[in-house]
Amino acid sequence: MKKSFKSRFVVALLAAASLSVTAQELYVSSSAEHRASADAVTGMPQTATLTAGGYPIWLPGEGWTLLSATPSKGLLNRDNPSTGEYVVSRTNFVRIEQGVVREVQSVRVSHAENKKHTSWTNPTPCGGGAGAQDIYGVVLSAEQPTFTRGTNCAFVSVNKYQSGATPDITQPQNAAPLQKQAVRVGVLRDSMHSKKLDVTFDIFPDSEGFTGGWSKAEIAADPAKSQFIAHLQKWVKALQTAVDQAYEGKPDAYKGMVSWRIGAMLPKQ
């Protein structure tokens, strides 16, 4: 019995070691440097073990490629510069079908926890704040658990896409120009001491067969659009649970998650 338990324990350790070896971290971040890894090449296909700052990246379905990997530094709290410098990265992935961008995922993380830092001051769909509408557009829904320390905001918003807006999504090569209209679905998670994990998806409804505008009135007047938004609002709650688990360091955080496309009622194309 003891030998059997010991054998199973050794196998488990070897499996864990194998996973850690094969995981591909997209950034080099230390006290001396903060940059994208040499392996973070634009156009590289997805793998099941990509990480950013140690956080697992979830890419639903096939056909995703790396669009950009951007490290940056700044002040955590603009109102209190004494909190010092923080390091973050924004990693964008794109899925292109027949030359058309179907969706973009952006993952923003912090790479170090600094005990001098207090909290993030970025505007969010849940908390509002100056500049929130410029970043997120018209917020259709935003929910946060009542007893969350920091931010744990799941939201759905609509906005006319602007290249260079937050998150910064560049025009992919070998693809038609990005659609003007995007539906943004995502989860923003952060807390004390500069810890952060934001996961957002930009979905381009014109590429999915929808036509016309996406103001609140236009959505309410169109059953197909209303149903589509309701589906995304339900899906983002599942994403919120998964992102929160990834934020807490659980390696299987995205187990069971499926693409927003599963169950979505899209116009015939």
Tab-separated table of C-alpha atoms in Angstrom:
chain	number	residue	atom	x	y	z
A	1	MET	CA	0.000	0.000	0.000
A	2	LYS	CA	2.820	2.392	0.931
A	3	LYS	CA	4.661	1.649	-2.287
A	4	SER	CA	1.505	2.235	-4.279
A	5	PHE	CA	0.886	5.600	-2.610
A	6	LYS	CA	4.520	6.593	-3.089
A	7	SER	CA	4.362	5.666	-6.767
A	8	ARG	CA	1.242	7.707	-7.331
A	9	PHE	CA	2.840	10.640	-5.512
A	10	VAL	CA	5.935	10.486	-7.714
A	11	VAL	CA	3.790	10.320	-10.864
A	12	ALA	CA	1.831	13.364	-9.729
A	13	LEU	CA	5.030	15.300	-9.101
A	14	LEU	CA	6.410	14.382	-12.505
A	15	ALA	CA	3.154	15.436	-14.175
A	16	ALA	CA	3.230	18.785	-12.367
A	17	ALA	CA	6.858	19.293	-13.351
A	18	SER	CA	6.021	18.475	-16.963
A	19	LEU	CA	3.269	21.089	-16.995
A	20	SER	CA	5.549	23.747	-15.533
A	21	VAL	CA	8.235	22.989	-18.101
A	22	THR	CA	5.906	23.169	-21.083
A	23	ALA	CA	4.120	26.362	-20.008
A	24	GLN	CA	5.223	29.222	-22.250
A	25	GLU	CA	5.518	32.549	-20.441
A	26	LEU	CA	5.215	35.483	-22.846
A	27	TYR	CA	7.143	38.013	-20.744
A	28	VAL	CA	10.481	38.425	-19.014
A	29	SER	CA	9.888	40.507	-15.908
A	30	SER	CA	12.313	41.083	-13.053
A	31	SER	CA	13.783	43.935	-11.052
A	32	ALA	CA	16.246	44.488	-13.899
A	33	GLU	CA	14.018	44.231	-16.978
A	34	HIS	CA	10.448	44.035	-18.169
A	35	ARG	CA	9.944	43.015	-21.787
A	36	ALA	CA	8.163	40.614	-24.093
A	37	SER	CA	9.856	37.247	-24.475
A	38	ALA	CA	11.748	36.514	-27.681
A	39	ASP	CA	9.196	33.740	-28.199
A	40	ALA	CA	6.298	36.235	-28.303
A	41	VAL	CA	6.241	36.584	-32.085
A	42	THR	CA	3.262	38.203	-33.811
A	43	GLY	CA	1.270	35.572	-35.682
A	44	MET	CA	2.393	32.668	-33.501
A	45	PRO	CA	-0.441	30.158	-33.108
A	46	GLN	CA	-2.099	29.498	-29.797
A	47	THR	CA	-0.874	26.773	-27.474
A	48	ALA	CA	-2.666	25.280	-24.503
A	49	THR	CA	-0.060	26.524	-22.026
A	50	LEU	CA	0.550	30.211	-22.707
A	51	THR	CA	0.865	32.435	-19.638
A	52	ALA	CA	1.322	36.147	-18.982
A	53	GLY	CA	2.812	37.046	-15.620
A	54	GLY	CA	2.159	33.463	-14.609
A	55	TYR	CA	-1.585	33.732	-15.289
A	56	PRO	CA	-2.954	31.113	-17.703
A	57	ILE	CA	-4.403	32.453	-20.961
A	58	TRP	CA	-7.619	30.853	-22.165
A	59	LEU	CA	-8.263	30.846	-25.909
A	60	PRO	CA	-11.617	29.255	-26.737
A	61	GLY	CA	-11.638	27.186	-29.900
A	62	GLU	CA	-9.101	27.009	-32.706
A	63	GLY	CA	-7.483	29.549	-34.967
A	64	TRP	CA	-6.142	32.111	-32.482
A	65	THR	CA	-2.795	33.820	-33.069
A	66	LEU	CA	-0.786	36.348	-31.104
A	67	LEU	CA	-1.532	39.902	-32.228
A	68	SER	CA	0.667	41.877	-29.842
A	69	ALA	CA	2.529	41.580	-26.544
A	70	THR	CA	3.136	44.956	-24.935
A	71	PRO	CA	4.937	45.482	-21.601
A	72	SER	CA	4.664	48.875	-19.925
A	73	LYS	CA	5.411	50.757	-16.730
A	74	GLY	CA	3.572	53.513	-14.961
A	75	LEU	CA	2.250	54.908	-11.704
A	76	LEU	CA	-0.398	52.851	-9.992
A	77	ASN	CA	-2.207	55.754	-8.373
A	78	ARG	CA	-2.102	58.981	-10.356
A	79	ASP	CA	-3.268	60.922	-7.284
A	80	ASN	CA	-0.468	59.562	-5.123
A	81	PRO	CA	2.780	59.327	-7.118
A	82	SER	CA	4.700	58.231	-4.016
A	83	THR	CA	3.272	54.744	-4.490
A	84	GLY	CA	5.947	54.340	-7.163
A	85	GLU	CA	6.169	52.302	-10.328
A	86	TYR	CA	4.233	49.253	-11.446
A	87	VAL	CA	4.766	46.892	-14.373
A	88	VAL	CA	1.966	45.477	-16.495
A	89	SER	CA	1.480	43.852	-19.870
A	90	ARG	CA	-1.334	43.710	-22.380
A	91	THR	CA	-1.439	40.662	-24.625
A	92	ASN	CA	-3.823	40.588	-27.579
A	93	PHE	CA	-4.891	37.511	-29.523
A	94	VAL	CA	-6.910	37.565	-32.722
A	95	ARG	CA	-9.033	35.007	-34.529
A	96	ILE	CA	-9.345	35.531	-38.285
A	97	GLU	CA	-11.610	33.585	-40.639
A	98	GLN	CA	-11.400	34.055	-44.414
A	99	GLY	CA	-9.564	37.335	-43.991
A	100	VAL	CA	-12.080	38.788	-41.520
A	101	VAL	CA	-11.386	39.436	-37.836
A	102	ARG	CA	-14.028	37.556	-35.867
A	103	GLU	CA	-12.879	38.418	-32.349
A	104	VAL	CA	-9.993	39.734	-30.299
A	105	GLN	CA	-9.059	38.757	-26.763
A	106	SER	CA	-7.019	41.099	-24.576
A	107	VAL	CA	-5.351	39.983	-21.333
A	108	ARG	CA	-3.888	42.643	-19.067
A	109	VAL	CA	-1.930	41.599	-15.974
A	110	SER	CA	0.418	43.034	-13.397
A	111	HIS	CA	3.737	41.272	-13.072
A	112	ALA	CA	4.620	42.082	-9.472
A	113	GLU	CA	2.860	42.841	-6.216
A	114	ASN	CA	4.212	45.931	-4.506
A	115	LYS	CA	3.251	46.287	-0.857
A	116	LYS	CA	3.593	50.081	-1.082
A	117	HIS	CA	0.762	50.289	-3.576
A	118	THR	CA	-2.772	50.759	-2.367
A	119	SER	CA	-5.307	50.319	-5.131
A	120	TRP	CA	-6.000	50.814	-8.830
A	121	THR	CA	-7.719	54.038	-9.799
A	122	ASN	CA	-8.739	53.137	-13.350
A	123	PRO	CA	-12.398	53.804	-14.161
A	124	THR	CA	-14.469	50.634	-14.584
A	125	PRO	CA	-17.949	49.808	-15.925
A	126	CYS	CA	-18.985	48.847	-12.375
A	127	GLY	CA	-17.501	51.824	-10.560
A	128	GLY	CA	-17.819	54.455	-13.259
A	129	GLY	CA	-15.450	57.371	-12.938
A	130	ALA	CA	-14.092	60.010	-15.288
A	131	GLY	CA	-13.215	58.504	-18.636
A	132	ALA	CA	-15.153	55.252	-18.173
A	133	GLN	CA	-17.428	55.895	-21.145
A	134	ASP	CA	-14.459	56.793	-23.353
A	135	ILE	CA	-12.920	53.401	-22.552
A	136	TYR	CA	-15.943	51.101	-22.398
A	137	GLY	CA	-18.580	52.924	-24.427
A	138	VAL	CA	-22.239	52.378	-23.597
A	139	VAL	CA	-22.384	49.884	-20.732
A	140	LEU	CA	-25.327	47.494	-21.099
A	141	SER	CA	-24.641	45.562	-17.895
A	142	ALA	CA	-22.009	45.526	-15.153
A	143	GLU	CA	-22.029	43.313	-12.074
A	144	GLN	CA	-19.656	42.871	-9.167
A	145	PRO	CA	-19.990	40.596	-6.105
A	146	THR	CA	-20.918	42.636	-3.049
A	147	PHE	CA	-18.039	41.597	-0.800
A	148	THR	CA	-15.134	41.803	-3.237
A	149	ARG	CA	-11.902	43.434	-2.109
A	150	GLY	CA	-10.870	45.517	-5.069
A	151	THR	CA	-12.512	45.057	-8.474
A	152	ASN	CA	-14.275	41.975	-9.831
A	153	CYS	CA	-16.407	43.500	-12.566
A	154	ALA	CA	-18.136	41.506	-15.308
A	155	PHE	CA	-19.550	43.715	-18.039
A	156	VAL	CA	-21.007	43.943	-21.537
A	157	SER	CA	-20.739	47.195	-23.464
A	158	VAL	CA	-21.019	48.499	-27.003
A	159	ASN	CA	-18.706	51.002	-28.567
A	160	LYS	CA	-17.525	52.126	-31.957
A	161	TYR	CA	-14.093	50.607	-32.361
A	162	GLN	CA	-11.154	52.988	-32.434
A	163	SER	CA	-7.684	51.702	-33.168
A	164	GLY	CA	-5.425	52.641	-30.291
A	165	ALA	CA	-8.243	52.811	-27.722
A	166	THR	CA	-8.089	50.794	-24.514
A	167	PRO	CA	-7.362	47.974	-24.880
A	168	ASP	CA	-4.921	48.878	-27.624
A	169	ILE	CA	-5.752	46.601	-30.542
A	170	THR	CA	-3.668	47.074	-33.668
A	171	GLN	CA	-4.825	46.206	-37.162
A	172	PRO	CA	-3.872	42.571	-37.880
A	173	GLN	CA	-1.851	41.893	-40.998
A	174	ASN	CA	-3.512	39.985	-43.846
A	175	ALA	CA	-6.996	40.872	-42.618
A	176	ALA	CA	-9.714	43.239	-43.756
A	177	PRO	CA	-9.949	46.522	-41.801
A	178	LEU	CA	-11.520	46.085	-38.381
A	179	GLN	CA	-15.242	46.716	-38.193
A	180	LYS	CA	-16.264	50.060	-36.720
A	181	GLN	CA	-18.673	48.506	-34.246
A	182	ALA	CA	-17.637	46.179	-31.432
A	183	VAL	CA	-19.360	44.538	-28.500
A	184	ARG	CA	-16.940	44.292	-25.592
A	185	VAL	CA	-17.403	41.537	-23.031
A	186	GLY	CA	-15.034	41.077	-20.144
A	187	VAL	CA	-13.963	40.770	-16.546
A	188	LEU	CA	-11.755	43.220	-14.661
A	189	ARG	CA	-10.100	41.806	-11.540
A	190	ASP	CA	-7.720	43.623	-9.225
A	191	SER	CA	-7.088	44.331	-5.554
A	192	MET	CA	-4.575	45.750	-3.130
A	193	HIS	CA	-0.836	45.816	-3.808
A	194	SER	CA	-1.109	46.182	-7.604
A	195	LYS	CA	-2.362	42.655	-8.369
A	196	LYS	CA	-4.415	42.657	-11.625
A	197	LEU	CA	-5.958	40.348	-14.216
A	198	ASP	CA	-8.270	41.774	-16.889
A	199	VAL	CA	-9.734	39.580	-19.641
A	200	THR	CA	-11.823	41.169	-22.395
A	201	PHE	CA	-13.238	39.994	-25.708
A	202	ASP	CA	-14.076	42.312	-28.602
A	203	ILE	CA	-16.771	40.808	-30.827
A	204	PHE	CA	-17.617	42.409	-34.168
A	205	PRO	CA	-21.369	41.972	-34.773
A	206	ASP	CA	-21.214	42.986	-38.447
A	207	SER	CA	-18.900	40.022	-39.020
A	208	GLU	CA	-21.456	37.778	-37.307
A	209	GLY	CA	-24.269	38.728	-39.693
A	210	PHE	CA	-25.941	41.535	-37.756
A	211	THR	CA	-26.752	44.869	-39.389
A	212	GLY	CA	-27.639	48.306	-38.121
A	213	GLY	CA	-26.730	50.172	-34.955
A	214	TRP	CA	-26.265	49.011	-31.379
A	215	SER	CA	-27.625	51.812	-29.216
A	216	LYS	CA	-29.758	50.705	-26.268
A	217	ALA	CA	-32.903	51.682	-28.193
A	218	GLU	CA	-31.839	49.772	-31.308
A	219	ILE	CA	-31.043	46.671	-29.259
A	220	ALA	CA	-34.390	46.822	-27.460
A	221	ALA	CA	-36.235	47.147	-30.780
A	222	ASP	CA	-34.532	44.113	-32.356
A	223	PRO	CA	-35.332	40.702	-30.801
A	224	ALA	CA	-32.246	39.100	-32.383
A	225	LYS	CA	-29.929	41.721	-30.911
A	226	SER	CA	-31.665	41.602	-27.533
A	227	GLN	CA	-31.294	37.832	-27.429
A	228	PHE	CA	-27.639	38.063	-28.432
A	229	ILE	CA	-26.816	40.570	-25.691
A	230	ALA	CA	-28.740	38.513	-23.118
A	231	HIS	CA	-26.671	35.485	-24.121
A	232	LEU	CA	-23.416	37.416	-23.650
A	233	GLN	CA	-24.580	38.710	-20.273
A	234	LYS	CA	-25.151	35.147	-19.122
A	235	TRP	CA	-21.856	33.920	-20.575
A	236	VAL	CA	-19.752	36.649	-18.950
A	237	LYS	CA	-20.900	35.515	-15.496
A	238	ALA	CA	-19.294	32.123	-16.140
A	239	LEU	CA	-16.187	33.903	-17.400
A	240	GLN	CA	-16.149	35.983	-14.214
A	241	THR	CA	-15.988	32.849	-12.072
A	242	ALA	CA	-13.158	31.424	-14.190
A	243	VAL	CA	-11.129	34.654	-14.209
A	244	ASP	CA	-11.506	34.966	-10.447
A	245	GLN	CA	-10.119	31.447	-10.026
A	246	ALA	CA	-7.213	32.221	-12.373
A	247	TYR	CA	-6.589	35.379	-10.355
A	248	GLU	CA	-6.304	33.204	-7.243
A	249	GLY	CA	-3.723	31.003	-8.954
A	250	LYS	CA	-5.791	27.926	-9.773
A	251	PRO	CA	-4.206	26.175	-12.815
A	252	ASP	CA	-7.513	24.613	-13.918
A	253	ALA	CA	-9.435	27.879	-13.633
A	254	TYR	CA	-10.852	27.688	-17.168
A	255	LYS	CA	-11.794	24.030	-17.055
A	256	GLY	CA	-15.326	23.677	-18.406
A	257	MET	CA	-15.424	27.154	-19.962
A	258	VAL	CA	-16.737	27.276	-23.523
A	259	SER	CA	-16.689	29.948	-26.203
A	260	TRP	CA	-19.418	32.580	-26.165
A	261	ARG	CA	-20.402	31.129	-29.554
A	262	ILE	CA	-21.813	28.025	-27.904
A	263	GLY	CA	-25.553	28.647	-27.674
A	264	ALA	CA	-25.446	32.017	-29.399
A	265	MET	CA	-28.224	32.653	-31.924
A	266	LEU	CA	-26.479	34.377	-34.823
A	267	PRO	CA	-28.094	35.554	-38.088
A	268	LYS	CA	-27.667	33.256	-41.044
A	269	GLN	CA	-24.515	34.100	-42.961
